PDB file of C-alpha atoms in Angstrom:
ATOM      1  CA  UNK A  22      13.059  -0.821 -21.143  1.00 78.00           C
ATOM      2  CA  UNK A  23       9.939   1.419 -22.503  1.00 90.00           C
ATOM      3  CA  UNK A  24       7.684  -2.109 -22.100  1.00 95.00           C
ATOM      4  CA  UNK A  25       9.431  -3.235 -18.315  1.00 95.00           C
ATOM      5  CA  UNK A  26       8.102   0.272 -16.975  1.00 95.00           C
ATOM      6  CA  UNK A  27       4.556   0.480 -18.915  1.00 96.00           C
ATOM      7  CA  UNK A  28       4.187  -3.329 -17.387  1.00 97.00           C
ATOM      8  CA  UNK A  29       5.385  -2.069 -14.179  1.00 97.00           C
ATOM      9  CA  UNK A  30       2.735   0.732 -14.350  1.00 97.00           C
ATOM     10  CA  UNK A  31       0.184  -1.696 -15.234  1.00 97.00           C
ATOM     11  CA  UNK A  32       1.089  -4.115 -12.312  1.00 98.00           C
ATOM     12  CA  UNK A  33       0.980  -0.694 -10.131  1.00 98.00           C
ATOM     13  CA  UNK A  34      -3.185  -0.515 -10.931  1.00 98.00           C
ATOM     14  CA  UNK A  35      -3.541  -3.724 -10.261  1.00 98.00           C
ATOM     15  CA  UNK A  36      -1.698  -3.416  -6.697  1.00 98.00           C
ATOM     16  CA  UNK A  37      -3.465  -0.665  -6.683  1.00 98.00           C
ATOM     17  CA  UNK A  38      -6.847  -2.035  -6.573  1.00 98.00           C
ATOM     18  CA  UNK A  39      -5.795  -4.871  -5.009  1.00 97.00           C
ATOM     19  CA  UNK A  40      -4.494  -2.637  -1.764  1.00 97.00           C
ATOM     20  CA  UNK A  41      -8.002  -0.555  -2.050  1.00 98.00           C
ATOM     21  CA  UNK A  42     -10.239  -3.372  -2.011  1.00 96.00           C
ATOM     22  CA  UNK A  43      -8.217  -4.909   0.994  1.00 95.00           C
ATOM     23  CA  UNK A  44      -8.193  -1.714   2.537  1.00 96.00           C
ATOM     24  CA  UNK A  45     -11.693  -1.350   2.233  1.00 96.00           C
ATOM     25  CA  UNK A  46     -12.623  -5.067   3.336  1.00 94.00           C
ATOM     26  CA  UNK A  47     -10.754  -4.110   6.702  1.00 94.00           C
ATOM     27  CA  UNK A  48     -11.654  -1.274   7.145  1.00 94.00           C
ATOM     28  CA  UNK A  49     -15.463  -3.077   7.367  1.00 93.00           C
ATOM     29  CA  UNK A  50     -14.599  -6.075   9.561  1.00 93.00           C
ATOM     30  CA  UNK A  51     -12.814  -3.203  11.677  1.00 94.00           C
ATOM     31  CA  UNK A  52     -16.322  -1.314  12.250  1.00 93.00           C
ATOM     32  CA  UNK A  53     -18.758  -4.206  11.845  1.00 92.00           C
ATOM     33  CA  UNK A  54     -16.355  -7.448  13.121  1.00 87.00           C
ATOM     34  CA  UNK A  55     -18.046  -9.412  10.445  1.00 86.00           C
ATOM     35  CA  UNK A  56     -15.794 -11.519   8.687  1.00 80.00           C
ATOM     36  CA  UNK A  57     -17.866 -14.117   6.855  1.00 72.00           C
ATOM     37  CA  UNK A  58     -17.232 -15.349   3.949  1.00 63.00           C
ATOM     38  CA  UNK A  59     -13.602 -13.927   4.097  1.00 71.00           C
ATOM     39  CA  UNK A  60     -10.595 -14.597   6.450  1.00 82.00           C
ATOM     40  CA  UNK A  61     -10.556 -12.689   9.329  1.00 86.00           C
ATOM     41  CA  UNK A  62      -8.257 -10.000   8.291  1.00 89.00           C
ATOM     42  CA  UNK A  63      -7.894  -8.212  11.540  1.00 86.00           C
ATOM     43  CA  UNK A  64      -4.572  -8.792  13.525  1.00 85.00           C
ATOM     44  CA  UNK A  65      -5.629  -9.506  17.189  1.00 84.00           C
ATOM     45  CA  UNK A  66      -1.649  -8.230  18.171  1.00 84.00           C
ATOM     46  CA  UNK A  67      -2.113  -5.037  16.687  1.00 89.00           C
ATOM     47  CA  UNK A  68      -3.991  -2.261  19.560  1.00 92.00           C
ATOM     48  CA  UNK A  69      -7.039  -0.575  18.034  1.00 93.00           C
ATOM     49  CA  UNK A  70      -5.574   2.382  16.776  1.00 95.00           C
ATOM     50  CA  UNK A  71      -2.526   0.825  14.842  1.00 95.00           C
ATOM     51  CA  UNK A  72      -5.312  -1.144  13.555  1.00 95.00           C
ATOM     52  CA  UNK A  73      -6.619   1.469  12.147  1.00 97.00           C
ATOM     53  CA  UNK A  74      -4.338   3.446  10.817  1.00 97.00           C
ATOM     54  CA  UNK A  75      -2.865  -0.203   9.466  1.00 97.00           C
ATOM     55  CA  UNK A  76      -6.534  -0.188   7.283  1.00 97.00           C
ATOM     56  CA  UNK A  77      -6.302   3.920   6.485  1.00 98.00           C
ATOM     57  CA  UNK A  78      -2.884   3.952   4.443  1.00 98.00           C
ATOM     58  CA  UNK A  79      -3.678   0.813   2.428  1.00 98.00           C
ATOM     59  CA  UNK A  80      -7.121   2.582   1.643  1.00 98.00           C
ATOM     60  CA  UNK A  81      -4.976   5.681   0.778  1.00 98.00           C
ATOM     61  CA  UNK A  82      -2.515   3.973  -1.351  1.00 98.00           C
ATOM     62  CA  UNK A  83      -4.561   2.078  -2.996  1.00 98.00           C
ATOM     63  CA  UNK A  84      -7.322   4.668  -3.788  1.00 98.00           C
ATOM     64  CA  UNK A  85      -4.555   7.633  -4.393  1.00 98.00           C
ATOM     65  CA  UNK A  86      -2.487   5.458  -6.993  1.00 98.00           C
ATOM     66  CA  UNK A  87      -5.830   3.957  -8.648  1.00 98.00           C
ATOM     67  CA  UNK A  88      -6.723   7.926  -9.051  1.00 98.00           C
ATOM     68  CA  UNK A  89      -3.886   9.475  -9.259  1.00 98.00           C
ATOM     69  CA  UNK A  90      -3.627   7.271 -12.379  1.00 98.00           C
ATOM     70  CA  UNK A  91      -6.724   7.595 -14.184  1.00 97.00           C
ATOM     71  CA  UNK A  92      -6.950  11.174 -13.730  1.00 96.00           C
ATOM     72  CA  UNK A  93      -3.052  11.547 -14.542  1.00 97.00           C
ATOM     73  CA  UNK A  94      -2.147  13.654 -11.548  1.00 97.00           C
ATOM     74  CA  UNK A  95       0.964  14.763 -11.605  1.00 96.00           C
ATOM     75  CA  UNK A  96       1.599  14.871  -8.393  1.00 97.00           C
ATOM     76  CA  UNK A  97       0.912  10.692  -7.663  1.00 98.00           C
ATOM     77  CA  UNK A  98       4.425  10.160  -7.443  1.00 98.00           C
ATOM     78  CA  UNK A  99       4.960  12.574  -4.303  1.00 98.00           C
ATOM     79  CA  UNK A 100       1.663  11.125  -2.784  1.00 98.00           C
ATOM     80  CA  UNK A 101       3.019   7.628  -3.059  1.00 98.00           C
ATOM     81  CA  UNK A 102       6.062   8.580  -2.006  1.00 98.00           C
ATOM     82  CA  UNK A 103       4.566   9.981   1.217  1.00 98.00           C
ATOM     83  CA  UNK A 104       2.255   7.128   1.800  1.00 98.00           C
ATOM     84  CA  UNK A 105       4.894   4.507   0.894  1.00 98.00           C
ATOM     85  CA  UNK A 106       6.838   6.635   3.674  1.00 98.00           C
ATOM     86  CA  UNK A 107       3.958   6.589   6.137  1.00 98.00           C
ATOM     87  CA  UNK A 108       3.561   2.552   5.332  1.00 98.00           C
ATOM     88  CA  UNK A 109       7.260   1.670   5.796  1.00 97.00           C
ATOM     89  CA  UNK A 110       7.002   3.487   9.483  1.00 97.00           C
ATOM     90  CA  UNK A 111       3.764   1.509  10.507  1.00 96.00           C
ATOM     91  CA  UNK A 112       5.279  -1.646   8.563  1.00 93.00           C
ATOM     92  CA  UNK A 113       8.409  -0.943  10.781  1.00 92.00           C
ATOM     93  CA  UNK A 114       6.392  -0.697  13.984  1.00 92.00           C
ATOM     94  CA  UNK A 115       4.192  -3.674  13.226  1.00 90.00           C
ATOM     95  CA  UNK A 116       7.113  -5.366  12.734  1.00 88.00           C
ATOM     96  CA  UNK A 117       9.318  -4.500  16.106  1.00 86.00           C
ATOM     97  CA  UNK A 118       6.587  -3.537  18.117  1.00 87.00           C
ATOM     98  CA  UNK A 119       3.476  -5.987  17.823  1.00 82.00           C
ATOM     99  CA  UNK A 120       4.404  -9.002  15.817  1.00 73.00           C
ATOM    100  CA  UNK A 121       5.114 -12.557  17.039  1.00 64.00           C
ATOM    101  CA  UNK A 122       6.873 -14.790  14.382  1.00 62.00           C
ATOM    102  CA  UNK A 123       4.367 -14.767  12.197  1.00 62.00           C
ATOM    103  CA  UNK A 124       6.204 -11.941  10.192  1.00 63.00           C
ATOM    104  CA  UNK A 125       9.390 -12.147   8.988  1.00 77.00           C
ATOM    105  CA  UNK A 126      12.371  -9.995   8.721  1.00 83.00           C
ATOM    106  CA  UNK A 127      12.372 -11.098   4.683  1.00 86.00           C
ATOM    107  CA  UNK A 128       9.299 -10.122   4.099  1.00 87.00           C
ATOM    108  CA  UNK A 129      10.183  -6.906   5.862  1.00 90.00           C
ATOM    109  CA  UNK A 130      12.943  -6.437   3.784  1.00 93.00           C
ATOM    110  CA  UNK A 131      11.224  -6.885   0.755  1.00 94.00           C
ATOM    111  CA  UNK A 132       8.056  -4.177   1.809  1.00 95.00           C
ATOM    112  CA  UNK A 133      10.600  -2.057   2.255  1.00 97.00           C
ATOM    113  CA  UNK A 134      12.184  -2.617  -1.315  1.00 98.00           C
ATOM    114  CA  UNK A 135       9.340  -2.377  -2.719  1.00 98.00           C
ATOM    115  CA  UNK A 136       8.700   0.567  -1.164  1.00 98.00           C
ATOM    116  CA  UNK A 137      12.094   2.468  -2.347  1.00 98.00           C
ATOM    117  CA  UNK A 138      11.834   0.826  -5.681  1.00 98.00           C
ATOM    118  CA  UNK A 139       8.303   1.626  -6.812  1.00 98.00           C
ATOM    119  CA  UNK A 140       8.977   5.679  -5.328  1.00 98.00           C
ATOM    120  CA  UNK A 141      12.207   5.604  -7.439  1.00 97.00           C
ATOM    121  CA  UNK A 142      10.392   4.261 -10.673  1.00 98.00           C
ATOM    122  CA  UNK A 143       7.666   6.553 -10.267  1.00 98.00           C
ATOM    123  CA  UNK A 144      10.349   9.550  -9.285  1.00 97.00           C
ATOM    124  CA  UNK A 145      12.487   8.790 -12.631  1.00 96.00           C
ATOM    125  CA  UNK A 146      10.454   6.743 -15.161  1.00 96.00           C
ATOM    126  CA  UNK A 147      10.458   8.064 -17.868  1.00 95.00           C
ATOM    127  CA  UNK A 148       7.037   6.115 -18.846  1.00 96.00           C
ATOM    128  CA  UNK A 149       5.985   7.694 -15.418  1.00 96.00           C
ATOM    129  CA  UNK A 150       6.745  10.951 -16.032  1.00 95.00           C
ATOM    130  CA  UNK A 151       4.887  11.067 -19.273  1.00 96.00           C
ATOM    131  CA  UNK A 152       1.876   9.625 -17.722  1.00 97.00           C
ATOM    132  CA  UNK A 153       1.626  12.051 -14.715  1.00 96.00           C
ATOM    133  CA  UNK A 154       1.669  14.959 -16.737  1.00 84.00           C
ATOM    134  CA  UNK A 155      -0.451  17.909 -16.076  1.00 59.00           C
TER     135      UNK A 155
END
């Protein structure tokens, strides 16, 4: 079990970095609209602000959990679990409010899983605990 949760951890940077540079790379199409070389990532169905705050909380995650873990800050599990929070709620109104069929209520589903499952593991791990130690 000791080696499922330090992978999971590891897989956590890597989402981690993942979600920042996204984050980032949105966050610049969002203020410049250039999108060349990469895909648009912009969703014209989402208003302005929603947009942003779409970009802000992947930033967040991404940069607090990428931080959080390199500096061992003990409190990165009750930041995630905020911004995991915060995520689910904009994933949630994304989902209901703005979306067309291009999103799915799976893939809904399974944000949300992830969601409650990576706050629990980084709640009760005992690999995560150790790590996040003052």
């Amino acid at each position: 079990m000791i080696i499922a949760s330090k992978t999971y951890l590891i897989l956590l940077v890597i989402w981690s970095v993942v979600m920042l540079v996204w984050g980032l790379a949105g966050f610049f199409e969002y203020f410049t609209g250039i999108n060349k070389p990469f895909i648009e990532l912009q969703n014209k169905a989402y208003p302005n602000g929603v947009q942003f705050v779409h970009w802000l909380l992947i930033s967040l995650a991404g940069g607090t959990f990428l931080i959080g873990y390199l500096t061992h800050w003990n409190a990165t599990p009750f930041a995630m679990l905020i911004l995991f929070s915060n995520l689910a709620i904009l994933c949630t109104i994304e989902t209901f409010d703005f979306m067309s069929e291009q999103w799915s209520l799976k893939a809904y589903i399974t944000e949300l899983i992830f969601y409650l499952a990576t706050s629990l593991f980084l709640l009760n791990s005992a690999v995560s605990k150790s790590h996040f130690i003052s």
